[in-house]
PDB file of C-alpha atoms in Angstrom:
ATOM      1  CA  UNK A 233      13.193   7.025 -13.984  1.00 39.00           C
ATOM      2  CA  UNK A 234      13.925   3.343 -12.955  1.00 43.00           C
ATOM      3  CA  UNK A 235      11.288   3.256 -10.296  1.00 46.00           C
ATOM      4  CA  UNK A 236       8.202   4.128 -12.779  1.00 56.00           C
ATOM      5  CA  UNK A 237       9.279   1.265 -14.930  1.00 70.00           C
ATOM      6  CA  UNK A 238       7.143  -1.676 -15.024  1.00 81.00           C
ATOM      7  CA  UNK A 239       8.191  -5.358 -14.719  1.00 73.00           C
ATOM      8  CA  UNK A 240       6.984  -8.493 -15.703  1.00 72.00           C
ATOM      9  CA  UNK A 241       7.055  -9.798 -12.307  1.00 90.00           C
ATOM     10  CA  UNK A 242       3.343  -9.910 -10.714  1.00 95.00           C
ATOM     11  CA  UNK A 243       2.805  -8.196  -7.542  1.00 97.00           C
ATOM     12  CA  UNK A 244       3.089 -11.217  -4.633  1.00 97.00           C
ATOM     13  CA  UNK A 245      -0.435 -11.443  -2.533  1.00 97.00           C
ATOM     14  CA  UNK A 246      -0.139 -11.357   1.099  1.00 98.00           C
ATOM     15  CA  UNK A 247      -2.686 -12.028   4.189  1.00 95.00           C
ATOM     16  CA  UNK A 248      -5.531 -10.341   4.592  1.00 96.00           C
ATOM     17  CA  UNK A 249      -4.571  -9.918   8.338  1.00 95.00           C
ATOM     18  CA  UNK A 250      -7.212  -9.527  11.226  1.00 95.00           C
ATOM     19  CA  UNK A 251      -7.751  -5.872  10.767  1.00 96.00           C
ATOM     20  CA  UNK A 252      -9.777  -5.355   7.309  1.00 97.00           C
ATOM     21  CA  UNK A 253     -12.533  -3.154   7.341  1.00 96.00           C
ATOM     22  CA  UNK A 254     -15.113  -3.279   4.652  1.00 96.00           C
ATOM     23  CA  UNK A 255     -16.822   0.235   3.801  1.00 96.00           C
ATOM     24  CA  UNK A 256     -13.806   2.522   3.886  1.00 97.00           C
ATOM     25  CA  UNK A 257     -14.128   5.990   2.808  1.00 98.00           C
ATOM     26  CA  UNK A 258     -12.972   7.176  -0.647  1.00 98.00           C
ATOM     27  CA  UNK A 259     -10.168   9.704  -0.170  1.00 98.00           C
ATOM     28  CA  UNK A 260      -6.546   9.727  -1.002  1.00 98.00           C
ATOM     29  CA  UNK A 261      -5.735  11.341   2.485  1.00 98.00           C
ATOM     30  CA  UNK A 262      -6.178   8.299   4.533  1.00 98.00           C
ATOM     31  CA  UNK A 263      -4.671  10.411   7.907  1.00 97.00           C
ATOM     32  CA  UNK A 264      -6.632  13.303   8.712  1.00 93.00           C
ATOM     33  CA  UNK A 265      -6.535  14.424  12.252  1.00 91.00           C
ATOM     34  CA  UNK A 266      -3.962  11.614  12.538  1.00 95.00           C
ATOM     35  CA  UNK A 267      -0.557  12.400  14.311  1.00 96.00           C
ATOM     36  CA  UNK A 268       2.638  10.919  13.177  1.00 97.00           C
ATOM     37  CA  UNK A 269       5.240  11.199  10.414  1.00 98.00           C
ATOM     38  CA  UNK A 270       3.791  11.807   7.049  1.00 98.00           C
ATOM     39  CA  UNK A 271       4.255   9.570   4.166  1.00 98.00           C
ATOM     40  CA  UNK A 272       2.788   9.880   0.615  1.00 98.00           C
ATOM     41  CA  UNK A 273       2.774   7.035  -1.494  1.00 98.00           C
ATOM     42  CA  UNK A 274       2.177   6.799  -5.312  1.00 98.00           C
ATOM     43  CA  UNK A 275       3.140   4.954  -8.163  1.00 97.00           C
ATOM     44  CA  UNK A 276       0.885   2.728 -10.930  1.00 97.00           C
ATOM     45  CA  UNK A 277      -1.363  -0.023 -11.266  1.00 97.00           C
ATOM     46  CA  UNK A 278      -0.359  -1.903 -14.213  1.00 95.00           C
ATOM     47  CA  UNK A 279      -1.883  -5.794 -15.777  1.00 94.00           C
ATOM     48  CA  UNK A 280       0.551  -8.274 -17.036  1.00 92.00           C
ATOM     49  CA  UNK A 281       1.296  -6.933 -20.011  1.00 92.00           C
ATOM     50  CA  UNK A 282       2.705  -3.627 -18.017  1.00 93.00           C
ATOM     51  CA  UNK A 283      -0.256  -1.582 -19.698  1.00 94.00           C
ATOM     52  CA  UNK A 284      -1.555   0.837 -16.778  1.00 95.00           C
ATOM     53  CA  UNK A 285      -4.994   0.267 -15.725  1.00 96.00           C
ATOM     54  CA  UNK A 286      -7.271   3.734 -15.202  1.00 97.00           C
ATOM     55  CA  UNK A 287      -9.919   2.971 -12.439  1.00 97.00           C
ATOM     56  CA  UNK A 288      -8.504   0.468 -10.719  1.00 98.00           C
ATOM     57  CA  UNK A 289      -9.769   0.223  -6.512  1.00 98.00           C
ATOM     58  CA  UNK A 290      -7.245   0.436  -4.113  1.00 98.00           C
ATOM     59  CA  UNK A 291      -8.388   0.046  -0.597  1.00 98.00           C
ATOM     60  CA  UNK A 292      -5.718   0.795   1.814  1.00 98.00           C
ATOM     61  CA  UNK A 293      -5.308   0.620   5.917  1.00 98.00           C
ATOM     62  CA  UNK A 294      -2.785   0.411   8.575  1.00 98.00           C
ATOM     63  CA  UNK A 295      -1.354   0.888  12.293  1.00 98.00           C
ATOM     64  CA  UNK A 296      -0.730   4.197  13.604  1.00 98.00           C
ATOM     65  CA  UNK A 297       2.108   5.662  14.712  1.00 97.00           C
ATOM     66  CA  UNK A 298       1.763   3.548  18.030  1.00 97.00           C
ATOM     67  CA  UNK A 299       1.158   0.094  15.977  1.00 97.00           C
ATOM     68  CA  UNK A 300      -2.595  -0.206  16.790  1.00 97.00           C
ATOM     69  CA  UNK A 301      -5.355  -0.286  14.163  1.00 97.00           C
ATOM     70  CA  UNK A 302      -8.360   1.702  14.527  1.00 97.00           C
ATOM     71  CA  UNK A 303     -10.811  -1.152  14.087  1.00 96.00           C
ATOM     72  CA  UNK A 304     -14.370   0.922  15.210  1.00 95.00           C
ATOM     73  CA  UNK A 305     -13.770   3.940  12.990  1.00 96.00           C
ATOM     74  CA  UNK A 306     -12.186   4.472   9.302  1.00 97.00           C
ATOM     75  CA  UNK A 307      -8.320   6.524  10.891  1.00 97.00           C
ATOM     76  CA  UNK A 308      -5.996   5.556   8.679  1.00 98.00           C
ATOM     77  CA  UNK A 309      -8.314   3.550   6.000  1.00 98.00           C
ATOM     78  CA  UNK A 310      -9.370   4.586   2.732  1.00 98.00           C
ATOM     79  CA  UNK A 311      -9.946   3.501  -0.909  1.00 98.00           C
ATOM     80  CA  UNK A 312      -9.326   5.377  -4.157  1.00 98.00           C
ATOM     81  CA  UNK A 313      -9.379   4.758  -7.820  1.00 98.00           C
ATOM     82  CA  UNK A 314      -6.205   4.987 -10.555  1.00 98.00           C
ATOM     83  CA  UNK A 315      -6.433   8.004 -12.773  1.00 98.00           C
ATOM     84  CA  UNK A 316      -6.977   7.212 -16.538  1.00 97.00           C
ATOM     85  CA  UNK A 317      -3.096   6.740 -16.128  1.00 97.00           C
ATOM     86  CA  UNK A 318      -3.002   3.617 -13.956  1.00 97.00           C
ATOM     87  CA  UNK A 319      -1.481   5.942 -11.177  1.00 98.00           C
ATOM     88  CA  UNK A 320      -2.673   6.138  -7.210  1.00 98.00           C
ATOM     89  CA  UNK A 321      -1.221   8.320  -4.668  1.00 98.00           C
ATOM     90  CA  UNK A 322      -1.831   7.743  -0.653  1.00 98.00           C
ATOM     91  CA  UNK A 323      -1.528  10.476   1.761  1.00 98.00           C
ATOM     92  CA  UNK A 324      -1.103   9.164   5.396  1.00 98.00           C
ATOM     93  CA  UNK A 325       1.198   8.559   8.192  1.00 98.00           C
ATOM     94  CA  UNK A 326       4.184   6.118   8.826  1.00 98.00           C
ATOM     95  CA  UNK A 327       2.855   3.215  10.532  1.00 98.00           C
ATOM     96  CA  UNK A 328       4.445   1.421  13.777  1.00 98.00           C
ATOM     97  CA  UNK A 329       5.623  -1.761  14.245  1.00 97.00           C
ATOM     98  CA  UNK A 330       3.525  -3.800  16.579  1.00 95.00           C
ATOM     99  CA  UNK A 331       4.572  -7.216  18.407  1.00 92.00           C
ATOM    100  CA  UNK A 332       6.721  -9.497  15.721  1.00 90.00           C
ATOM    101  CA  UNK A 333       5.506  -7.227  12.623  1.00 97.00           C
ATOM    102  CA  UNK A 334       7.731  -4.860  10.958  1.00 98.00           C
ATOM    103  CA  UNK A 335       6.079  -1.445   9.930  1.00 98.00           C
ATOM    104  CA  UNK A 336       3.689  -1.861   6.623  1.00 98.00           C
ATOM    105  CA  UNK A 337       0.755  -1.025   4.359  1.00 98.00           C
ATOM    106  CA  UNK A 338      -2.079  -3.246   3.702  1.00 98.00           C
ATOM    107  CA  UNK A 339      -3.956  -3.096   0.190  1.00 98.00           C
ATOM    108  CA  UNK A 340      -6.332  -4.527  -1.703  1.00 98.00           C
ATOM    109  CA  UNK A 341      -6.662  -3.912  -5.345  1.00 98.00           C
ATOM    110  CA  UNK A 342      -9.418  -4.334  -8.062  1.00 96.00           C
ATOM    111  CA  UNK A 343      -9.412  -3.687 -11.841  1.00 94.00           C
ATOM    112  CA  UNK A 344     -13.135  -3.428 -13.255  1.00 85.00           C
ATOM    113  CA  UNK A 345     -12.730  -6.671 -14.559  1.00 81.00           C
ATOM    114  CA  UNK A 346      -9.958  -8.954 -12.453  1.00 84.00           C
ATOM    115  CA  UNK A 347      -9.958 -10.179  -9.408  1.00 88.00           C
ATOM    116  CA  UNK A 348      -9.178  -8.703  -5.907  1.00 95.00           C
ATOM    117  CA  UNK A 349      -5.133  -8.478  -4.628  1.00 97.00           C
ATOM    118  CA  UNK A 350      -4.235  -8.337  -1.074  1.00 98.00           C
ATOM    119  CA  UNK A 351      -1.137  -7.614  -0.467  1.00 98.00           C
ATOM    120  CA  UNK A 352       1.095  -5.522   1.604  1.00 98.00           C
ATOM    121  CA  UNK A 353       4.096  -2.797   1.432  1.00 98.00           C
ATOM    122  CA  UNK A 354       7.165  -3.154   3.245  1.00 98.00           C
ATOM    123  CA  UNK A 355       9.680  -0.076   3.986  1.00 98.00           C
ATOM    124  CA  UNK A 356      13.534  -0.587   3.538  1.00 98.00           C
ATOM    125  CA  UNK A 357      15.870  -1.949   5.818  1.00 95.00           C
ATOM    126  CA  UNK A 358      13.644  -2.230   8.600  1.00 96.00           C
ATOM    127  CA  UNK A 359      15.285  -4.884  11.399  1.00 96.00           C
ATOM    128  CA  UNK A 360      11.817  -6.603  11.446  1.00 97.00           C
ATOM    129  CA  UNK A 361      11.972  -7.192   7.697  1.00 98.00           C
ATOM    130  CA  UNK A 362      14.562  -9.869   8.472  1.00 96.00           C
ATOM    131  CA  UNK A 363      12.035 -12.194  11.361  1.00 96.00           C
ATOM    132  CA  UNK A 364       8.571 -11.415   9.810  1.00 97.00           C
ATOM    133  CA  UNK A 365       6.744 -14.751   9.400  1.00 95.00           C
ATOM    134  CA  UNK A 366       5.496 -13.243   5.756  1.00 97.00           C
ATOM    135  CA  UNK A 367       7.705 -10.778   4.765  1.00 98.00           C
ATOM    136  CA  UNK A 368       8.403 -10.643   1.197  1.00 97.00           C
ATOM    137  CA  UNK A 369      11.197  -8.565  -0.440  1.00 96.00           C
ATOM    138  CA  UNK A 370       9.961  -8.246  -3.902  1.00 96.00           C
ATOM    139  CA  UNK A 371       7.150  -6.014  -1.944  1.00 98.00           C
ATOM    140  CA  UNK A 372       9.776  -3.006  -0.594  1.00 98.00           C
ATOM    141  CA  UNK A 373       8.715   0.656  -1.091  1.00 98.00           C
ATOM    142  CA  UNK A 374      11.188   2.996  -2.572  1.00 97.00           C
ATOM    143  CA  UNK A 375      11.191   5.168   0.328  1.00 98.00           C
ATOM    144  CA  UNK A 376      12.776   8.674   0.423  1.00 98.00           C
ATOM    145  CA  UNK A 377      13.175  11.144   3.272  1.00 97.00           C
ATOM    146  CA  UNK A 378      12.011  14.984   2.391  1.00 97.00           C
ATOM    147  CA  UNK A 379      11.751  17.522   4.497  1.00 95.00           C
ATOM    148  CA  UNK A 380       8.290  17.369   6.375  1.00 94.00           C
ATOM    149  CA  UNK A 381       8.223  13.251   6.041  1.00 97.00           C
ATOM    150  CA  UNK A 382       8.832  10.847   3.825  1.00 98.00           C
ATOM    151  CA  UNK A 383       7.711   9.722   0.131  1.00 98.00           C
ATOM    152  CA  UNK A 384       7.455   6.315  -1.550  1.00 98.00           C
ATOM    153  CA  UNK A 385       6.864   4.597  -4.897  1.00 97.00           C
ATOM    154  CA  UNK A 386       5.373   1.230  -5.273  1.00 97.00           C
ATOM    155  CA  UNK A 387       4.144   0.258  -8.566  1.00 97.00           C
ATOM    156  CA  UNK A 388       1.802  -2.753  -8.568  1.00 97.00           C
ATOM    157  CA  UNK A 389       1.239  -5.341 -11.525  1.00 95.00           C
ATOM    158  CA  UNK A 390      -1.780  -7.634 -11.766  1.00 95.00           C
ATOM    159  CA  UNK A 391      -2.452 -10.929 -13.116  1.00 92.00           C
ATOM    160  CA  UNK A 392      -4.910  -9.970 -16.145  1.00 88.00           C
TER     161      UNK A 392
END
């Protein structure tokens, strides 16, 4: 399966953003209670060497399905570990766009021993892609539709 290959190419950091929230839960199902289009993400954390790294923290958050970020509670934030296979998967909700930002996943991302990647996931052929101030197409999701939402694969490599 092309998509589960690794590459030498390290994942591109991104901005932060306004919207981080230290302290988020640990869960994999970052949209409970959450309306919207489901999505479930997965793929691998890998280093440099396209070894898989077990353990590594993966904090994710994003808009809702109406582009606004919960910013007093934890909807739609969460953090999780790799299993001893380097591999995360994310269970939440297809976010909005909101004012000149195309629809997306913030992440940041920790081996035990490296230091922290922000980044962010893009999905295909959105029209905002194209006039995002930081978009970056090297960080696309392969995105498929199934029948109650979608699923994606994004594999992640880091510097170590």
């Amino acid at each position: 399966n092309e998509s589960t290959k690794c590459t030498e190419n390290l994942t591109p950091s991104q901005t932060e953003g306004p919207y981080f929230k230290t302290g988020s839960p640990q869960r994999n199902n970052i949209a409970e209670g959450v309306s919207g289009e489901k999505l479930v993400v997965s793929g691998y954390v890998y280093d440099k060497h396209c070894k898989p790294i077990a353990n590594a923290w993966l904090d994710f958050w994003h808009a809702d399905a109406n582009g606004v970020y919960d910013n007093t509670g934890y909807n739609l934030r969460g953090h999780q570990f790799t299993d001893e296979d380097g591999v995360y998967r994310l269970e939440t909700i297809v976010p909005a766009p909101y004012e000149t930002r195309p629809p997306h996943i913030h992440v940041k991302i920790r081996a035990l021993s490296g230091e922290v990647l922000t980044s962010q996931m893009y999905f295909p052929n959105d029209p905002q892609n194209q006039t995002d101030s930081i978009f970056n197409q090297e960080l696309i999701m392969n995105v498929e539709d199934v029948e109650n939402g979608k699923v994606a694969e994004f594999n992640f490599v880091l510097n170590q």
